PDB file of C-alpha atoms in Angstrom:
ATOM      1  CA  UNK D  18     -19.032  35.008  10.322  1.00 78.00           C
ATOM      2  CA  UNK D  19     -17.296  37.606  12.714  1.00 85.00           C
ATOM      3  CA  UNK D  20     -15.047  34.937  14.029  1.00 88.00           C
ATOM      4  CA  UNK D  21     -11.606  33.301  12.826  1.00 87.00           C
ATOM      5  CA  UNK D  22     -12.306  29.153  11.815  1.00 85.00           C
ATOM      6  CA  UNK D  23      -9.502  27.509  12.733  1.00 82.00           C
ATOM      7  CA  UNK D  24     -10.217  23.869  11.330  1.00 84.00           C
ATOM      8  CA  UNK D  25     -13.278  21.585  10.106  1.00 87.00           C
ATOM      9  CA  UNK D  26     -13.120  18.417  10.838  1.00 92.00           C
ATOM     10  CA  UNK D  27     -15.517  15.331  10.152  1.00 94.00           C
ATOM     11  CA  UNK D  28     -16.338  11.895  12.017  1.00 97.00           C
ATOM     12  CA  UNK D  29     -15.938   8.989  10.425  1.00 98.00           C
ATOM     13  CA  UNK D  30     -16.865   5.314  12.077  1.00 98.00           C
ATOM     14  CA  UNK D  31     -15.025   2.153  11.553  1.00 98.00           C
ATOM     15  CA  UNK D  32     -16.312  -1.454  11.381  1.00 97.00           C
ATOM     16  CA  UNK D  33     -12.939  -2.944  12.846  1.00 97.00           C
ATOM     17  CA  UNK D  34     -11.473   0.065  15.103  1.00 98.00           C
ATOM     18  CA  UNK D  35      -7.988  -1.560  15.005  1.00 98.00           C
ATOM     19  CA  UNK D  36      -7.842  -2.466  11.073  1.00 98.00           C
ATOM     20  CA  UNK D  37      -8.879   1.341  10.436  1.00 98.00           C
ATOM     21  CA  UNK D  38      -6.327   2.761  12.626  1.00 98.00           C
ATOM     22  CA  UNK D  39      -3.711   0.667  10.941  1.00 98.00           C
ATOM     23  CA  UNK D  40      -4.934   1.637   7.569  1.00 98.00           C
ATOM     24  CA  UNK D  41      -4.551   5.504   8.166  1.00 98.00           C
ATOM     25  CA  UNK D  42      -1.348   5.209   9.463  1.00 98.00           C
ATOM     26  CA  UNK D  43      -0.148   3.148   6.428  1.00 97.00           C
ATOM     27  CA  UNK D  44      -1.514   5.375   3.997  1.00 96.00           C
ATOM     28  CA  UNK D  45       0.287   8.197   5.907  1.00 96.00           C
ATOM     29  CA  UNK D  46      -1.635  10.193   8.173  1.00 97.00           C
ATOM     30  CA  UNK D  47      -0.407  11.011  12.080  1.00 97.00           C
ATOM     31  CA  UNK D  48      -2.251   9.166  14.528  1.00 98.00           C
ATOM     32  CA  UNK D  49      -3.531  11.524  17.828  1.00 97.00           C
ATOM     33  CA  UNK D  50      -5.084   9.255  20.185  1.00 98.00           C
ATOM     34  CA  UNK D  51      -8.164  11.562  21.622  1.00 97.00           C
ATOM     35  CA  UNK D  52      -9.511   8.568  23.963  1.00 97.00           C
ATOM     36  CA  UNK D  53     -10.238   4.789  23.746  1.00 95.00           C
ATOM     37  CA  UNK D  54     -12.759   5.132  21.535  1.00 97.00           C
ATOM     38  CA  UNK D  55     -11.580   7.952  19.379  1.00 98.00           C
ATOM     39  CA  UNK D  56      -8.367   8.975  17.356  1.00 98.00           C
ATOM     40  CA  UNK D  57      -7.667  12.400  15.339  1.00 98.00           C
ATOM     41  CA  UNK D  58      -5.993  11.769  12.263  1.00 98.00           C
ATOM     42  CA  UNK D  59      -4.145  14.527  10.893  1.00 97.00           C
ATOM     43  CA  UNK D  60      -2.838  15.365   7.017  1.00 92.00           C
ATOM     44  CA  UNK D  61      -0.951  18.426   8.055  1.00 89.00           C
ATOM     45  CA  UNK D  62      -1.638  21.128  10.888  1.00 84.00           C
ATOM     46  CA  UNK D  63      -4.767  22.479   9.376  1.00 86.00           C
ATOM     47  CA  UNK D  64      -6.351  19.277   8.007  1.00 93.00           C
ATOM     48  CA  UNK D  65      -7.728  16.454   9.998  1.00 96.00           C
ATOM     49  CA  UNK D  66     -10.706  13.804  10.629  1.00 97.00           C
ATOM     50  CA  UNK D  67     -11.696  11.762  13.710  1.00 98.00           C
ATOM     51  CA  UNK D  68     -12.442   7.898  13.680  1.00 98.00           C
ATOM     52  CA  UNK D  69     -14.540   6.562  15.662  1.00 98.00           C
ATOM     53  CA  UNK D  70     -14.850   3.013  17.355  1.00 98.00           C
ATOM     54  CA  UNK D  71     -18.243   3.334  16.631  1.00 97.00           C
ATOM     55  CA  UNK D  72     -20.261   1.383  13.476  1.00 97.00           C
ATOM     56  CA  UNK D  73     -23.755   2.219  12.135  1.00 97.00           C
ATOM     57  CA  UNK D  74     -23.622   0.577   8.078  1.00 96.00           C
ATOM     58  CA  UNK D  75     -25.553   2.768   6.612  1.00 97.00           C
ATOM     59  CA  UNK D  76     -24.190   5.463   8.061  1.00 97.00           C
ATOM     60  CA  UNK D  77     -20.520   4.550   7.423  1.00 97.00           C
ATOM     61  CA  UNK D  78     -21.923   3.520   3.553  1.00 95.00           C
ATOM     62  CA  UNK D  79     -22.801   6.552   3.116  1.00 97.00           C
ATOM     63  CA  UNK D  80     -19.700   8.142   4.289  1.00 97.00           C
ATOM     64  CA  UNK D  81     -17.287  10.447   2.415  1.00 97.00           C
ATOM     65  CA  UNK D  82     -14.413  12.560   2.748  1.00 97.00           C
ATOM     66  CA  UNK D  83     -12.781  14.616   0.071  1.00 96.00           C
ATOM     67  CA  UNK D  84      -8.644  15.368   0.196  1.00 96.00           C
ATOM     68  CA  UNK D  85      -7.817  18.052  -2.549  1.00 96.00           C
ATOM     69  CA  UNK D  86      -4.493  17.573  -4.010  1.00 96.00           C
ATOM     70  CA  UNK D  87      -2.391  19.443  -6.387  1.00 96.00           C
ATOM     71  CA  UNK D  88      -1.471  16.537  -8.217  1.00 97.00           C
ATOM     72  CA  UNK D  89      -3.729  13.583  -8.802  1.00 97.00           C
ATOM     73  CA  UNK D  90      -1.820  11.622 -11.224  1.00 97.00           C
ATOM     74  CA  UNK D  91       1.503  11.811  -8.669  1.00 97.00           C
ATOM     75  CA  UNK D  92      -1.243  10.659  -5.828  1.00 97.00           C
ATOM     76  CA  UNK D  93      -2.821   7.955  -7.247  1.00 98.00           C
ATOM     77  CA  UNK D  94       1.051   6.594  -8.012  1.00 97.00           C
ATOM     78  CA  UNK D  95       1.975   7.333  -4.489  1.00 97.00           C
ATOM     79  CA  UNK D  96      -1.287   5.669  -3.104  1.00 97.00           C
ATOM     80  CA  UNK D  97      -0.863   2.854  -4.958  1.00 97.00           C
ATOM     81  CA  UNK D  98       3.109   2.225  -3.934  1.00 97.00           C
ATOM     82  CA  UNK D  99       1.816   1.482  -0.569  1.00 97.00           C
ATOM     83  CA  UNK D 100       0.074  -1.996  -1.646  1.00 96.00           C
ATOM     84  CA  UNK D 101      -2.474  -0.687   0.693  1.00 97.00           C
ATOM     85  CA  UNK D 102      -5.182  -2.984  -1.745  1.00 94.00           C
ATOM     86  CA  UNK D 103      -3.521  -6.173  -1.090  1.00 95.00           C
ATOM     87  CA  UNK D 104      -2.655  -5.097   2.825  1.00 95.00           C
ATOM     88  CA  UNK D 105      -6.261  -4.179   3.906  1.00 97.00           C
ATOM     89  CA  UNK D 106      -8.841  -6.887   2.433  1.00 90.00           C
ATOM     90  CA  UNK D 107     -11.518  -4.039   1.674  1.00 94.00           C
ATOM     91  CA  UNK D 108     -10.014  -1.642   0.093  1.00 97.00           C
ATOM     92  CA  UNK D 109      -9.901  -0.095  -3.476  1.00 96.00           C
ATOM     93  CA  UNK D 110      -9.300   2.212  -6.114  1.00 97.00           C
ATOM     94  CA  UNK D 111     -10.599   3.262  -8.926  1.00 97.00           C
ATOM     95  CA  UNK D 112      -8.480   5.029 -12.243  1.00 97.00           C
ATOM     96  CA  UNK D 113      -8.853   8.750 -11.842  1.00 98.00           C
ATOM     97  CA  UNK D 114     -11.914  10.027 -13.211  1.00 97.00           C
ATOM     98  CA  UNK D 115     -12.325  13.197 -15.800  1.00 96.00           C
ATOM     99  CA  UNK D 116     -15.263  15.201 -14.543  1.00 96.00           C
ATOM    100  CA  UNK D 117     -16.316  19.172 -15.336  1.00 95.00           C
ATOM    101  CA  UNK D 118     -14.983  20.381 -12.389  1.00 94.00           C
ATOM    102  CA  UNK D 119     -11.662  18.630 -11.949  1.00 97.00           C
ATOM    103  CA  UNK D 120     -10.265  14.991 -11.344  1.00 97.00           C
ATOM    104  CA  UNK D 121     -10.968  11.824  -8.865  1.00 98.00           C
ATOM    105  CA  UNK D 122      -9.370   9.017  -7.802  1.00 98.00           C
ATOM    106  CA  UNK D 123     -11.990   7.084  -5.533  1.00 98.00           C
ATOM    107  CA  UNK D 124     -11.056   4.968  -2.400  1.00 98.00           C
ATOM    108  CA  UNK D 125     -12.920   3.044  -0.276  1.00 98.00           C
ATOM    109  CA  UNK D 126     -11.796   2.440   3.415  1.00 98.00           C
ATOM    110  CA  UNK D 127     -11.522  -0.961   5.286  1.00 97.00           C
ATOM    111  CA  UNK D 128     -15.128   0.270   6.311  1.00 97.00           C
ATOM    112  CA  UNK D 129     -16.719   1.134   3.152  1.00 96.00           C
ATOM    113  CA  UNK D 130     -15.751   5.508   3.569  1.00 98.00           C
ATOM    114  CA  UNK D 131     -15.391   6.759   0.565  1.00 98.00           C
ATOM    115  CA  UNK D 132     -12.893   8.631  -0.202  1.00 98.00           C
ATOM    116  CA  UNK D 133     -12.070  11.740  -3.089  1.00 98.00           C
ATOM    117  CA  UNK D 134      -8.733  12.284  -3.957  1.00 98.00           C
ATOM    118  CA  UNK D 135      -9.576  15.255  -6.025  1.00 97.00           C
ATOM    119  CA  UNK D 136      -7.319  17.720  -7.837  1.00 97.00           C
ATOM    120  CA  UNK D 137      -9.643  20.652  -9.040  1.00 96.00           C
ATOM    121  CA  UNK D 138      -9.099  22.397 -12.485  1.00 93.00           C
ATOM    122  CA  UNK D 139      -8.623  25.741 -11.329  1.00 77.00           C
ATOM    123  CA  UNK D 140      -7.391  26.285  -7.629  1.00 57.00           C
ATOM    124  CA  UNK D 141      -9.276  29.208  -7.455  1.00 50.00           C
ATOM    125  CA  UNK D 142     -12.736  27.752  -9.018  1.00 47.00           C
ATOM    126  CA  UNK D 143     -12.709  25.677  -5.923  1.00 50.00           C
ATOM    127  CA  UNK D 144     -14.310  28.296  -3.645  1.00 48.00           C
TER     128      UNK D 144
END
């Protein structure tokens, strides 16, 4: 590419628009209203993800989003301080998972997204 990226950033849908926009703000992301129909919900300045008030099942089923972190083990404790399981009726975690290539701690949304929290052996065998 001759050009400078700036961001990538996916679209996710939500089965109850409200419920999903309450979710990622209580598991700690910044809320950017983009229209009615349509917030941008950002990690930090560089990472972010649109939902959508907008519901196909198997195309939210089938869903996923991966968040790297540095620290899986100081996520999942973080993640799970926030009751978020008992809050939203939907959603759940899994224990971290050992695979070759690093470690996972699954989510699933109020929607059914899946979600990777996933801290990668080697920060540099990521690429």
């Amino acid at each position: 590419m001759n050009f400078n990226a700036a961001s990538i950033r996916g679209f996710i849908g939500a089965k109850n628009y409200q419920e999903s926009r309450s979710f990622y703000k209580a598991l700690g992301f910044q809320e950017l209203v983009v229209g009615e129909d349509m917030c941008l919900f950002k990690v930090n300045k560089r990472l972010s993800f649109y939902l959508q008030d907008y519901y196909v099942k198997d195309w939210v089923d089938n869903s996923m989003l991966l968040l790297e972190v540095d620290n899986i083990e100081q996520c999942q404790k973080e993640l799970l301080a926030k009751n978020l399981q008992d809050r939203f009726k939907k959603v759940r975690f899994t224990e971290i998972k050992e695979f070759d290539h690093g470690r996972d701690l699954f989510m699933h949304d109020p929607s059914g997204v899946l979600w990777h929290f996933f801290q990668f052996k080697s920060l540099s065998s990521n690429s």
